[in-house]
């Protein structure tokens, strides 16, 4: 293993070459995929896609902001399993891929219990990386545009390191995700784990809670309320 030499980008270990079996039809059609936070807004759409692609899917969720309702069409399906589980506790399952989404995304919910939000991001991500290392799974973390904080550069390139307040009321989320990203890269460099990070920007759509305080839903909800208040009927 390469020794620390001041070069922050120095790779300690090359990522493992996946076995050619990974690309075989048998492996692809029997692939088991863990989705943490799969009962939430984005997670449940991801589960739909994976199930439609005939994967075996395991969802682990503590239902803090998610709901079984989002997954009801898959409950009882032979390729689908649902576990009530908090990612701040270790989880031992045999899987080939991990999509790690578990974390409240709305400011109302992530500020409700900031210490828990940090634990979810840091301990939760450590637990999932520990699992990925143990079973040799590829892992994806859903990070956020909030890692750029109050950015001084627009639009933000991936190479931009951000402008983040480490002690503010949103820091539990912003800094939590930044540490989660750091852990992902350290596990990759130190243990050769195959990783992916998606920095998601504001997303909206079906199954989103209209009052959960995110910018796009706030804007739409306010516009709808104004229309109701004005008793506005659009022309057909
Ligand atoms: N929606 C967006 O615009 C957006 C933007 C940037 C990043 N993201 C990221 O995408 C992911 C999903 O976001 P979302 O919008 O679907 O949010 P969401 O709140 O709808 O879903 C989060 C899910 O994680 C679960 N969860 C929370 N804490 C948990 C814990 N400790 N253990 C197990 N499960 C837990 C919740 O019950 C819920 O089902 C999050 O990681 C979020 O940070 C979302």
PDB file of C-alpha atoms and ligand atoms in Angstrom:
ATOM      1  CA  UNK A   1       0.000   0.000   0.000  1.00  0.00           C
ATOM      2  CA  UNK A   2       1.336   3.449  -0.894  1.00  0.00           C
ATOM      3  CA  UNK A   3       2.316   5.573   2.078  1.00  0.00           C
ATOM      4  CA  UNK A   4       0.803   9.023   2.666  1.00  0.00           C
ATOM      5  CA  UNK A   5       3.074  11.441   0.846  1.00  0.00           C
ATOM      6  CA  UNK A   6       1.146  14.678   0.896  1.00  0.00           C
ATOM      7  CA  UNK A   7      -0.499  13.980  -2.446  1.00  0.00           C
ATOM      8  CA  UNK A   8      -4.183  13.843  -1.538  1.00  0.00           C
ATOM      9  CA  UNK A   9      -5.081  12.185  -4.802  1.00  0.00           C
ATOM     10  CA  UNK A  10      -2.505   9.400  -4.570  1.00  0.00           C
ATOM     11  CA  UNK A  11      -4.306   6.063  -4.966  1.00  0.00           C
ATOM     12  CA  UNK A  12      -3.215   3.584  -2.287  1.00  0.00           C
ATOM     13  CA  UNK A  13      -4.619   0.493  -3.973  1.00  0.00           C
ATOM     14  CA  UNK A  14      -6.057   0.010  -7.423  1.00  0.00           C
ATOM     15  CA  UNK A  15      -9.725  -1.026  -7.379  1.00  0.00           C
ATOM     16  CA  UNK A  16     -10.194  -4.779  -7.763  1.00  0.00           C
ATOM     17  CA  UNK A  17     -10.840  -6.082 -11.252  1.00  0.00           C
ATOM     18  CA  UNK A  18     -14.346  -7.543 -11.187  1.00  0.00           C
ATOM     19  CA  UNK A  19     -14.483 -11.241 -11.927  1.00  0.00           C
ATOM     20  CA  UNK A  20     -15.527 -11.940 -15.543  1.00  0.00           C
ATOM     21  CA  UNK A  21     -18.394 -13.924 -13.984  1.00  0.00           C
ATOM     22  CA  UNK A  22     -19.910 -10.590 -12.972  1.00  0.00           C
ATOM     23  CA  UNK A  23     -20.803  -9.952 -16.594  1.00  0.00           C
ATOM     24  CA  UNK A  24     -22.299 -13.382 -17.148  1.00  0.00           C
ATOM     25  CA  UNK A  25     -26.028 -13.725 -17.792  1.00  0.00           C
ATOM     26  CA  UNK A  26     -26.407 -15.897 -14.681  1.00  0.00           C
ATOM     27  CA  UNK A  27     -24.802 -13.311 -12.401  1.00  0.00           C
ATOM     28  CA  UNK A  28     -26.670 -10.386 -13.952  1.00  0.00           C
ATOM     29  CA  UNK A  29     -30.036 -12.087 -13.606  1.00  0.00           C
ATOM     30  CA  UNK A  30     -29.386 -13.193 -10.019  1.00  0.00           C
ATOM     31  CA  UNK A  31     -27.849  -9.972  -8.833  1.00  0.00           C
ATOM     32  CA  UNK A  32     -28.951  -8.906  -5.347  1.00  0.00           C
ATOM     33  CA  UNK A  33     -29.188  -5.213  -4.713  1.00  0.00           C
ATOM     34  CA  UNK A  34     -29.569  -3.422  -1.376  1.00  0.00           C
ATOM     35  CA  UNK A  35     -31.316  -0.038  -1.413  1.00  0.00           C
ATOM     36  CA  UNK A  36     -31.080   1.875   1.864  1.00  0.00           C
ATOM     37  CA  UNK A  37     -33.757   4.541   2.140  1.00  0.00           C
ATOM     38  CA  UNK A  38     -35.736   2.665  -0.512  1.00  0.00           C
ATOM     39  CA  UNK A  39     -39.077   3.626   1.042  1.00  0.00           C
ATOM     40  CA  UNK A  40     -38.416   7.315   0.402  1.00  0.00           C
ATOM     41  CA  UNK A  41     -39.161   9.566  -2.540  1.00  0.00           C
ATOM     42  CA  UNK A  42     -36.154   8.876  -4.805  1.00  0.00           C
ATOM     43  CA  UNK A  43     -35.445   5.422  -3.361  1.00  0.00           C
ATOM     44  CA  UNK A  44     -38.885   4.047  -4.191  1.00  0.00           C
ATOM     45  CA  UNK A  45     -38.554   5.154  -7.841  1.00  0.00           C
ATOM     46  CA  UNK A  46     -35.134   3.476  -7.966  1.00  0.00           C
ATOM     47  CA  UNK A  47     -36.693   0.296  -6.537  1.00  0.00           C
ATOM     48  CA  UNK A  48     -39.391   0.418  -9.256  1.00  0.00           C
ATOM     49  CA  UNK A  49     -36.694   0.624 -11.928  1.00  0.00           C
ATOM     50  CA  UNK A  50     -34.603  -2.200 -10.438  1.00  0.00           C
ATOM     51  CA  UNK A  51     -37.651  -4.444 -10.026  1.00  0.00           C
ATOM     52  CA  UNK A  52     -38.769  -3.699 -13.598  1.00  0.00           C
ATOM     53  CA  UNK A  53     -35.246  -4.733 -14.680  1.00  0.00           C
ATOM     54  CA  UNK A  54     -35.794  -8.075 -12.915  1.00  0.00           C
ATOM     55  CA  UNK A  55     -33.224  -7.571 -10.155  1.00  0.00           C
ATOM     56  CA  UNK A  56     -33.503  -9.050  -6.653  1.00  0.00           C
ATOM     57  CA  UNK A  57     -34.020  -6.068  -4.379  1.00  0.00           C
ATOM     58  CA  UNK A  58     -33.656  -5.695  -0.620  1.00  0.00           C
ATOM     59  CA  UNK A  59     -34.820  -2.414   0.928  1.00  0.00           C
ATOM     60  CA  UNK A  60     -33.588  -1.329   4.361  1.00  0.00           C
ATOM     61  CA  UNK A  61     -35.425   1.663   5.799  1.00  0.00           C
ATOM     62  CA  UNK A  62     -36.401   2.983   9.237  1.00  0.00           C
ATOM     63  CA  UNK A  63     -39.457   4.845   7.803  1.00  0.00           C
ATOM     64  CA  UNK A  64     -38.403   8.171   9.337  1.00  0.00           C
ATOM     65  CA  UNK A  65     -39.479  10.042   6.199  1.00  0.00           C
ATOM     66  CA  UNK A  66     -40.324   7.111   3.939  1.00  0.00           C
ATOM     67  CA  UNK A  67     -43.362   4.872   3.844  1.00  0.00           C
ATOM     68  CA  UNK A  68     -44.257   1.272   2.991  1.00  0.00           C
ATOM     69  CA  UNK A  69     -47.014   2.772   0.841  1.00  0.00           C
ATOM     70  CA  UNK A  70     -44.352   3.829  -1.692  1.00  0.00           C
ATOM     71  CA  UNK A  71     -43.408   0.167  -2.132  1.00  0.00           C
ATOM     72  CA  UNK A  72     -46.786  -1.501  -1.772  1.00  0.00           C
ATOM     73  CA  UNK A  73     -46.855  -2.806  -5.335  1.00  0.00           C
ATOM     74  CA  UNK A  74     -43.737  -4.903  -4.648  1.00  0.00           C
ATOM     75  CA  UNK A  75     -44.622  -6.266  -1.199  1.00  0.00           C
ATOM     76  CA  UNK A  76     -45.051 -10.032  -1.535  1.00  0.00           C
ATOM     77  CA  UNK A  77     -43.102 -10.191  -4.821  1.00  0.00           C
ATOM     78  CA  UNK A  78     -40.614 -13.119  -4.774  1.00  0.00           C
ATOM     79  CA  UNK A  79     -37.700 -10.886  -5.841  1.00  0.00           C
ATOM     80  CA  UNK A  80     -38.433  -8.222  -3.212  1.00  0.00           C
ATOM     81  CA  UNK A  81     -37.593  -7.992   0.514  1.00  0.00           C
ATOM     82  CA  UNK A  82     -38.276  -5.154   2.930  1.00  0.00           C
ATOM     83  CA  UNK A  83     -36.403  -4.790   6.225  1.00  0.00           C
ATOM     84  CA  UNK A  84     -37.144  -2.239   8.946  1.00  0.00           C
ATOM     85  CA  UNK A  85     -33.587  -1.217   9.715  1.00  0.00           C
ATOM     86  CA  UNK A  86     -31.737   1.881  10.860  1.00  0.00           C
ATOM     87  CA  UNK A  87     -28.454   2.274   8.963  1.00  0.00           C
ATOM     88  CA  UNK A  88     -26.719   3.575  12.085  1.00  0.00           C
ATOM     89  CA  UNK A  89     -26.724  -0.103  13.105  1.00  0.00           C
ATOM     90  CA  UNK A  90     -24.632  -2.648  11.163  1.00  0.00           C
ATOM     91  CA  UNK A  91     -26.431  -4.788   8.596  1.00  0.00           C
ATOM     92  CA  UNK A  92     -25.200  -8.173   7.370  1.00  0.00           C
ATOM     93  CA  UNK A  93     -26.718  -9.269   4.064  1.00  0.00           C
ATOM     94  CA  UNK A  94     -25.240 -10.928   0.983  1.00  0.00           C
ATOM     95  CA  UNK A  95     -25.526  -8.418  -1.847  1.00  0.00           C
ATOM     96  CA  UNK A  96     -23.702  -7.507  -5.047  1.00  0.00           C
ATOM     97  CA  UNK A  97     -24.548  -3.810  -5.174  1.00  0.00           C
ATOM     98  CA  UNK A  98     -25.556  -1.212  -2.593  1.00  0.00           C
ATOM     99  CA  UNK A  99     -27.455   1.984  -3.333  1.00  0.00           C
ATOM    100  CA  UNK A 100     -27.051   4.006  -0.145  1.00  0.00           C
ATOM    101  CA  UNK A 101     -29.773   6.660  -0.024  1.00  0.00           C
ATOM    102  CA  UNK A 102     -30.869   6.535   3.625  1.00  0.00           C
ATOM    103  CA  UNK A 103     -30.933  10.088   4.963  1.00  0.00           C
ATOM    104  CA  UNK A 104     -33.703  12.649   5.362  1.00  0.00           C
ATOM    105  CA  UNK A 105     -33.358  15.129   2.487  1.00  0.00           C
ATOM    106  CA  UNK A 106     -35.811  17.817   3.512  1.00  0.00           C
ATOM    107  CA  UNK A 107     -34.500  20.611   5.783  1.00  0.00           C
ATOM    108  CA  UNK A 108     -37.570  20.252   8.023  1.00  0.00           C
ATOM    109  CA  UNK A 109     -36.690  16.625   8.758  1.00  0.00           C
ATOM    110  CA  UNK A 110     -32.895  16.761   8.768  1.00  0.00           C
ATOM    111  CA  UNK A 111     -32.951  19.719  11.183  1.00  0.00           C
ATOM    112  CA  UNK A 112     -35.497  17.982  13.450  1.00  0.00           C
ATOM    113  CA  UNK A 113     -32.768  15.821  15.018  1.00  0.00           C
ATOM    114  CA  UNK A 114     -29.428  17.109  13.702  1.00  0.00           C
ATOM    115  CA  UNK A 115     -27.307  14.709  15.752  1.00  0.00           C
ATOM    116  CA  UNK A 116     -29.243  11.791  14.274  1.00  0.00           C
ATOM    117  CA  UNK A 117     -28.751  13.274  10.789  1.00  0.00           C
ATOM    118  CA  UNK A 118     -24.978  13.351  11.303  1.00  0.00           C
ATOM    119  CA  UNK A 119     -25.040   9.788  12.656  1.00  0.00           C
ATOM    120  CA  UNK A 120     -27.069   8.631   9.669  1.00  0.00           C
ATOM    121  CA  UNK A 121     -24.588  10.197   7.268  1.00  0.00           C
ATOM    122  CA  UNK A 122     -21.385   9.210   9.041  1.00  0.00           C
ATOM    123  CA  UNK A 123     -22.099   5.981  10.957  1.00  0.00           C
ATOM    124  CA  UNK A 124     -24.674   4.892   8.364  1.00  0.00           C
ATOM    125  CA  UNK A 125     -22.188   5.332   5.516  1.00  0.00           C
ATOM    126  CA  UNK A 126     -19.429   3.596   7.529  1.00  0.00           C
ATOM    127  CA  UNK A 127     -21.741   0.644   8.105  1.00  0.00           C
ATOM    128  CA  UNK A 128     -22.619   0.400   4.419  1.00  0.00           C
ATOM    129  CA  UNK A 129     -18.961   0.690   3.387  1.00  0.00           C
ATOM    130  CA  UNK A 130     -18.096  -2.017   5.930  1.00  0.00           C
ATOM    131  CA  UNK A 131     -20.739  -4.225   4.324  1.00  0.00           C
ATOM    132  CA  UNK A 132     -19.477  -3.421   0.803  1.00  0.00           C
ATOM    133  CA  UNK A 133     -15.939  -4.360   1.859  1.00  0.00           C
ATOM    134  CA  UNK A 134     -17.066  -7.576   3.495  1.00  0.00           C
ATOM    135  CA  UNK A 135     -19.111  -8.871   0.565  1.00  0.00           C
ATOM    136  CA  UNK A 136     -17.174  -7.185  -2.285  1.00  0.00           C
ATOM    137  CA  UNK A 137     -20.180  -5.133  -3.405  1.00  0.00           C
ATOM    138  CA  UNK A 138     -20.121  -1.960  -5.467  1.00  0.00           C
ATOM    139  CA  UNK A 139     -21.623   0.966  -3.550  1.00  0.00           C
ATOM    140  CA  UNK A 140     -23.288   4.202  -4.639  1.00  0.00           C
ATOM    141  CA  UNK A 141     -23.839   7.128  -2.257  1.00  0.00           C
ATOM    142  CA  UNK A 142     -26.492   9.721  -2.993  1.00  0.00           C
ATOM    143  CA  UNK A 143     -24.763  12.944  -2.044  1.00  0.00           C
ATOM    144  CA  UNK A 144     -26.088  16.407  -2.662  1.00  0.00           C
ATOM    145  CA  UNK A 145     -25.453  19.784  -4.240  1.00  0.00           C
ATOM    146  CA  UNK A 146     -25.432  20.986  -0.600  1.00  0.00           C
ATOM    147  CA  UNK A 147     -21.796  19.834  -0.386  1.00  0.00           C
ATOM    148  CA  UNK A 148     -21.045  23.118  -2.214  1.00  0.00           C
ATOM    149  CA  UNK A 149     -22.694  25.042   0.670  1.00  0.00           C
ATOM    150  CA  UNK A 150     -23.213  28.658  -0.337  1.00  0.00           C
ATOM    151  CA  UNK A 151     -21.174  28.386  -3.540  1.00  0.00           C
ATOM    152  CA  UNK A 152     -19.052  31.228  -4.857  1.00  0.00           C
ATOM    153  CA  UNK A 153     -18.891  29.702  -8.339  1.00  0.00           C
ATOM    154  CA  UNK A 154     -21.836  29.110 -10.680  1.00  0.00           C
ATOM    155  CA  UNK A 155     -22.560  26.600 -12.035  1.00  0.00           C
ATOM    156  CA  UNK A 156     -20.623  24.264  -9.751  1.00  0.00           C
ATOM    157  CA  UNK A 157     -18.097  21.949 -11.388  1.00  0.00           C
ATOM    158  CA  UNK A 158     -17.197  18.684  -9.658  1.00  0.00           C
ATOM    159  CA  UNK A 159     -13.718  20.080  -9.086  1.00  0.00           C
ATOM    160  CA  UNK A 160     -15.114  22.960  -6.962  1.00  0.00           C
ATOM    161  CA  UNK A 161     -14.641  22.272  -3.220  1.00  0.00           C
ATOM    162  CA  UNK A 162     -17.474  24.461  -1.977  1.00  0.00           C
ATOM    163  CA  UNK A 163     -18.061  27.148   0.619  1.00  0.00           C
ATOM    164  CA  UNK A 164     -19.656  25.431   3.601  1.00  0.00           C
ATOM    165  CA  UNK A 165     -20.487  26.676   7.073  1.00  0.00           C
ATOM    166  CA  UNK A 166     -19.313  23.939   9.476  1.00  0.00           C
ATOM    167  CA  UNK A 167     -21.364  25.165  12.465  1.00  0.00           C
ATOM    168  CA  UNK A 168     -24.689  26.273  10.990  1.00  0.00           C
ATOM    169  CA  UNK A 169     -28.101  24.646  11.387  1.00  0.00           C
ATOM    170  CA  UNK A 170     -27.799  22.955   7.981  1.00  0.00           C
ATOM    171  CA  UNK A 171     -24.285  21.654   8.677  1.00  0.00           C
ATOM    172  CA  UNK A 172     -25.574  18.311   9.975  1.00  0.00           C
ATOM    173  CA  UNK A 173     -26.675  17.596   6.401  1.00  0.00           C
ATOM    174  CA  UNK A 174     -24.052  19.470   4.354  1.00  0.00           C
ATOM    175  CA  UNK A 175     -21.039  18.428   6.408  1.00  0.00           C
ATOM    176  CA  UNK A 176     -22.535  14.989   7.051  1.00  0.00           C
ATOM    177  CA  UNK A 177     -22.653  14.351   3.299  1.00  0.00           C
ATOM    178  CA  UNK A 178     -19.136  15.765   2.879  1.00  0.00           C
ATOM    179  CA  UNK A 179     -17.798  13.300   5.475  1.00  0.00           C
ATOM    180  CA  UNK A 180     -19.791  10.520   3.798  1.00  0.00           C
ATOM    181  CA  UNK A 181     -18.078  11.384   0.478  1.00  0.00           C
ATOM    182  CA  UNK A 182     -14.681  11.396   2.233  1.00  0.00           C
ATOM    183  CA  UNK A 183     -15.368   7.953   3.682  1.00  0.00           C
ATOM    184  CA  UNK A 184     -16.342   6.652   0.247  1.00  0.00           C
ATOM    185  CA  UNK A 185     -13.040   7.806  -1.269  1.00  0.00           C
ATOM    186  CA  UNK A 186     -10.960   6.607   1.696  1.00  0.00           C
ATOM    187  CA  UNK A 187     -12.505   3.131   1.478  1.00  0.00           C
ATOM    188  CA  UNK A 188     -11.854   3.181  -2.256  1.00  0.00           C
ATOM    189  CA  UNK A 189      -8.205   4.227  -1.857  1.00  0.00           C
ATOM    190  CA  UNK A 190      -7.473   2.111   1.201  1.00  0.00           C
ATOM    191  CA  UNK A 191      -9.507  -1.020   0.497  1.00  0.00           C
ATOM    192  CA  UNK A 192     -10.039  -0.869  -3.263  1.00  0.00           C
ATOM    193  CA  UNK A 193     -13.839  -0.786  -2.970  1.00  0.00           C
ATOM    194  CA  UNK A 194     -15.716   0.083  -6.153  1.00  0.00           C
ATOM    195  CA  UNK A 195     -17.607   3.318  -5.449  1.00  0.00           C
ATOM    196  CA  UNK A 196     -19.954   5.785  -7.113  1.00  0.00           C
ATOM    197  CA  UNK A 197     -21.131   9.163  -5.787  1.00  0.00           C
ATOM    198  CA  UNK A 198     -24.102  11.035  -7.255  1.00  0.00           C
ATOM    199  CA  UNK A 199     -24.404  14.671  -6.161  1.00  0.00           C
ATOM    200  CA  UNK A 200     -28.121  15.184  -6.662  1.00  0.00           C
ATOM    201  CA  UNK A 201     -29.522  18.683  -7.131  1.00  0.00           C
ATOM    202  CA  UNK A 202     -33.133  19.672  -6.337  1.00  0.00           C
ATOM    203  CA  UNK A 203     -35.409  16.883  -7.496  1.00  0.00           C
ATOM    204  CA  UNK A 204     -39.206  16.750  -7.490  1.00  0.00           C
ATOM    205  CA  UNK A 205     -41.953  14.435  -8.622  1.00  0.00           C
ATOM    206  CA  UNK A 206     -44.624  11.936  -7.602  1.00  0.00           C
ATOM    207  CA  UNK A 207     -44.477  10.607  -4.001  1.00  0.00           C
ATOM    208  CA  UNK A 208     -42.858  13.769  -2.753  1.00  0.00           C
ATOM    209  CA  UNK A 209     -44.482  15.199   0.359  1.00  0.00           C
ATOM    210  CA  UNK A 210     -45.923  18.546  -0.735  1.00  0.00           C
ATOM    211  CA  UNK A 211     -45.173  20.200   2.611  1.00  0.00           C
ATOM    212  CA  UNK A 212     -41.678  18.916   3.245  1.00  0.00           C
ATOM    213  CA  UNK A 213     -39.979  22.257   2.815  1.00  0.00           C
ATOM    214  CA  UNK A 214     -37.901  21.704  -0.319  1.00  0.00           C
ATOM    215  CA  UNK A 215     -37.542  24.549  -2.724  1.00  0.00           C
ATOM    216  CA  UNK A 216     -39.362  23.189  -5.783  1.00  0.00           C
ATOM    217  CA  UNK A 217     -42.292  21.700  -3.832  1.00  0.00           C
ATOM    218  CA  UNK A 218     -42.552  24.895  -1.742  1.00  0.00           C
ATOM    219  CA  UNK A 219     -42.771  26.977  -4.889  1.00  0.00           C
ATOM    220  CA  UNK A 220     -45.436  24.747  -6.486  1.00  0.00           C
ATOM    221  CA  UNK A 221     -47.460  24.432  -3.257  1.00  0.00           C
ATOM    222  CA  UNK A 222     -47.436  28.203  -2.777  1.00  0.00           C
ATOM    223  CA  UNK A 223     -48.518  28.766  -6.382  1.00  0.00           C
ATOM    224  CA  UNK A 224     -51.368  26.250  -5.964  1.00  0.00           C
ATOM    225  CA  UNK A 225     -52.482  27.909  -2.721  1.00  0.00           C
ATOM    226  CA  UNK A 226     -52.486  31.349  -4.321  1.00  0.00           C
ATOM    227  CA  UNK A 227     -54.593  29.978  -7.173  1.00  0.00           C
ATOM    228  CA  UNK A 228     -57.070  28.467  -4.715  1.00  0.00           C
ATOM    229  CA  UNK A 229     -57.170  31.727  -2.791  1.00  0.00           C
ATOM    230  CA  UNK A 230     -57.928  33.704  -5.950  1.00  0.00           C
ATOM    231  CA  UNK A 231     -60.435  30.991  -6.913  1.00  0.00           C
ATOM    232  CA  UNK A 232     -58.626  30.839 -10.216  1.00  0.00           C
ATOM    233  CA  UNK A 233     -59.909  28.398 -12.840  1.00  0.00           C
ATOM    234  CA  UNK A 234     -57.568  27.897 -15.781  1.00  0.00           C
ATOM    235  CA  UNK A 235     -59.158  28.179 -19.247  1.00  0.00           C
ATOM    236  CA  UNK A 236     -59.439  24.808 -20.918  1.00  0.00           C
TER     237      UNK A 236
HETATM  238  N1  LIG B   1     -34.725  14.864  -3.236  1.00  0.00           N
HETATM  239  C1  LIG B   1     -33.732  15.684  -3.511  1.00  0.00           C
HETATM  240  O1  LIG B   1     -33.934  16.749  -4.118  1.00  0.00           O
HETATM  241  C2  LIG B   1     -32.316  15.329  -3.108  1.00  0.00           C
HETATM  242  C3  LIG B   1     -31.299  16.240  -3.415  1.00  0.00           C
HETATM  243  C4  LIG B   1     -29.998  15.917  -3.066  1.00  0.00           C
HETATM  244  C5  LIG B   1     -29.717  14.712  -2.451  1.00  0.00           C
HETATM  245  N2  LIG B   1     -30.714  13.842  -2.152  1.00  0.00           N
HETATM  246  C6  LIG B   1     -30.359  12.603  -1.462  1.00  0.00           C
HETATM  247  O2  LIG B   1     -31.075  11.509  -2.021  1.00  0.00           O
HETATM  248  C7  LIG B   1     -31.411  10.569  -0.976  1.00  0.00           C
HETATM  249  C8  LIG B   1     -32.898  10.308  -0.992  1.00  0.00           C
HETATM  250  O3  LIG B   1     -33.590  11.530  -0.847  1.00  0.00           O
HETATM  251  P1  LIG B   1     -35.188  11.600  -0.890  1.00  0.00           P
HETATM  252  O4  LIG B   1     -35.543  12.900  -1.481  1.00  0.00           O
HETATM  253  O5  LIG B   1     -35.727  10.359  -1.461  1.00  0.00           O
HETATM  254  O6  LIG B   1     -35.494  11.685   0.682  1.00  0.00           O
HETATM  255  P2  LIG B   1     -36.596  10.936   1.548  1.00  0.00           P
HETATM  256  O7  LIG B   1     -36.576  11.611   2.882  1.00  0.00           O
HETATM  257  O8  LIG B   1     -37.882  10.844   0.802  1.00  0.00           O
HETATM  258  O9  LIG B   1     -35.988   9.464   1.656  1.00  0.00           O
HETATM  259  C9  LIG B   1     -35.009   9.115   2.592  1.00  0.00           C
HETATM  260  C10 LIG B   1     -35.296   7.694   3.069  1.00  0.00           C
HETATM  261  O10 LIG B   1     -34.285   7.307   4.008  1.00  0.00           O
HETATM  262  C11 LIG B   1     -34.920   6.746   5.152  1.00  0.00           C
HETATM  263  N3  LIG B   1     -34.032   6.960   6.293  1.00  0.00           N
HETATM  264  C12 LIG B   1     -33.690   8.142   6.870  1.00  0.00           C
HETATM  265  N4  LIG B   1     -32.837   7.927   7.881  1.00  0.00           N
HETATM  266  C13 LIG B   1     -32.627   6.585   7.938  1.00  0.00           C
HETATM  267  C14 LIG B   1     -31.856   5.749   8.769  1.00  0.00           C
HETATM  268  N5  LIG B   1     -31.113   6.235   9.779  1.00  0.00           N
HETATM  269  N6  LIG B   1     -31.877   4.411   8.546  1.00  0.00           N
HETATM  270  C15 LIG B   1     -32.632   3.887   7.544  1.00  0.00           C
HETATM  271  N7  LIG B   1     -33.403   4.632   6.731  1.00  0.00           N
HETATM  272  C16 LIG B   1     -33.384   5.974   6.927  1.00  0.00           C
HETATM  273  C17 LIG B   1     -36.243   7.468   5.260  1.00  0.00           C
HETATM  274  O11 LIG B   1     -37.210   6.779   6.040  1.00  0.00           O
HETATM  275  C18 LIG B   1     -36.650   7.579   3.795  1.00  0.00           C
HETATM  276  O12 LIG B   1     -37.338   6.430   3.360  1.00  0.00           O
HETATM  277  C19 LIG B   1     -30.891  11.169   0.321  1.00  0.00           C
HETATM  278  O13 LIG B   1     -29.638  10.600   0.609  1.00  0.00           O
HETATM  279  C20 LIG B   1     -30.743  12.638   0.009  1.00  0.00           C
HETATM  280  O14 LIG B   1     -29.755  13.235   0.804  1.00  0.00           O
HETATM  281  C21 LIG B   1     -32.021  14.134  -2.462  1.00  0.00           C
END
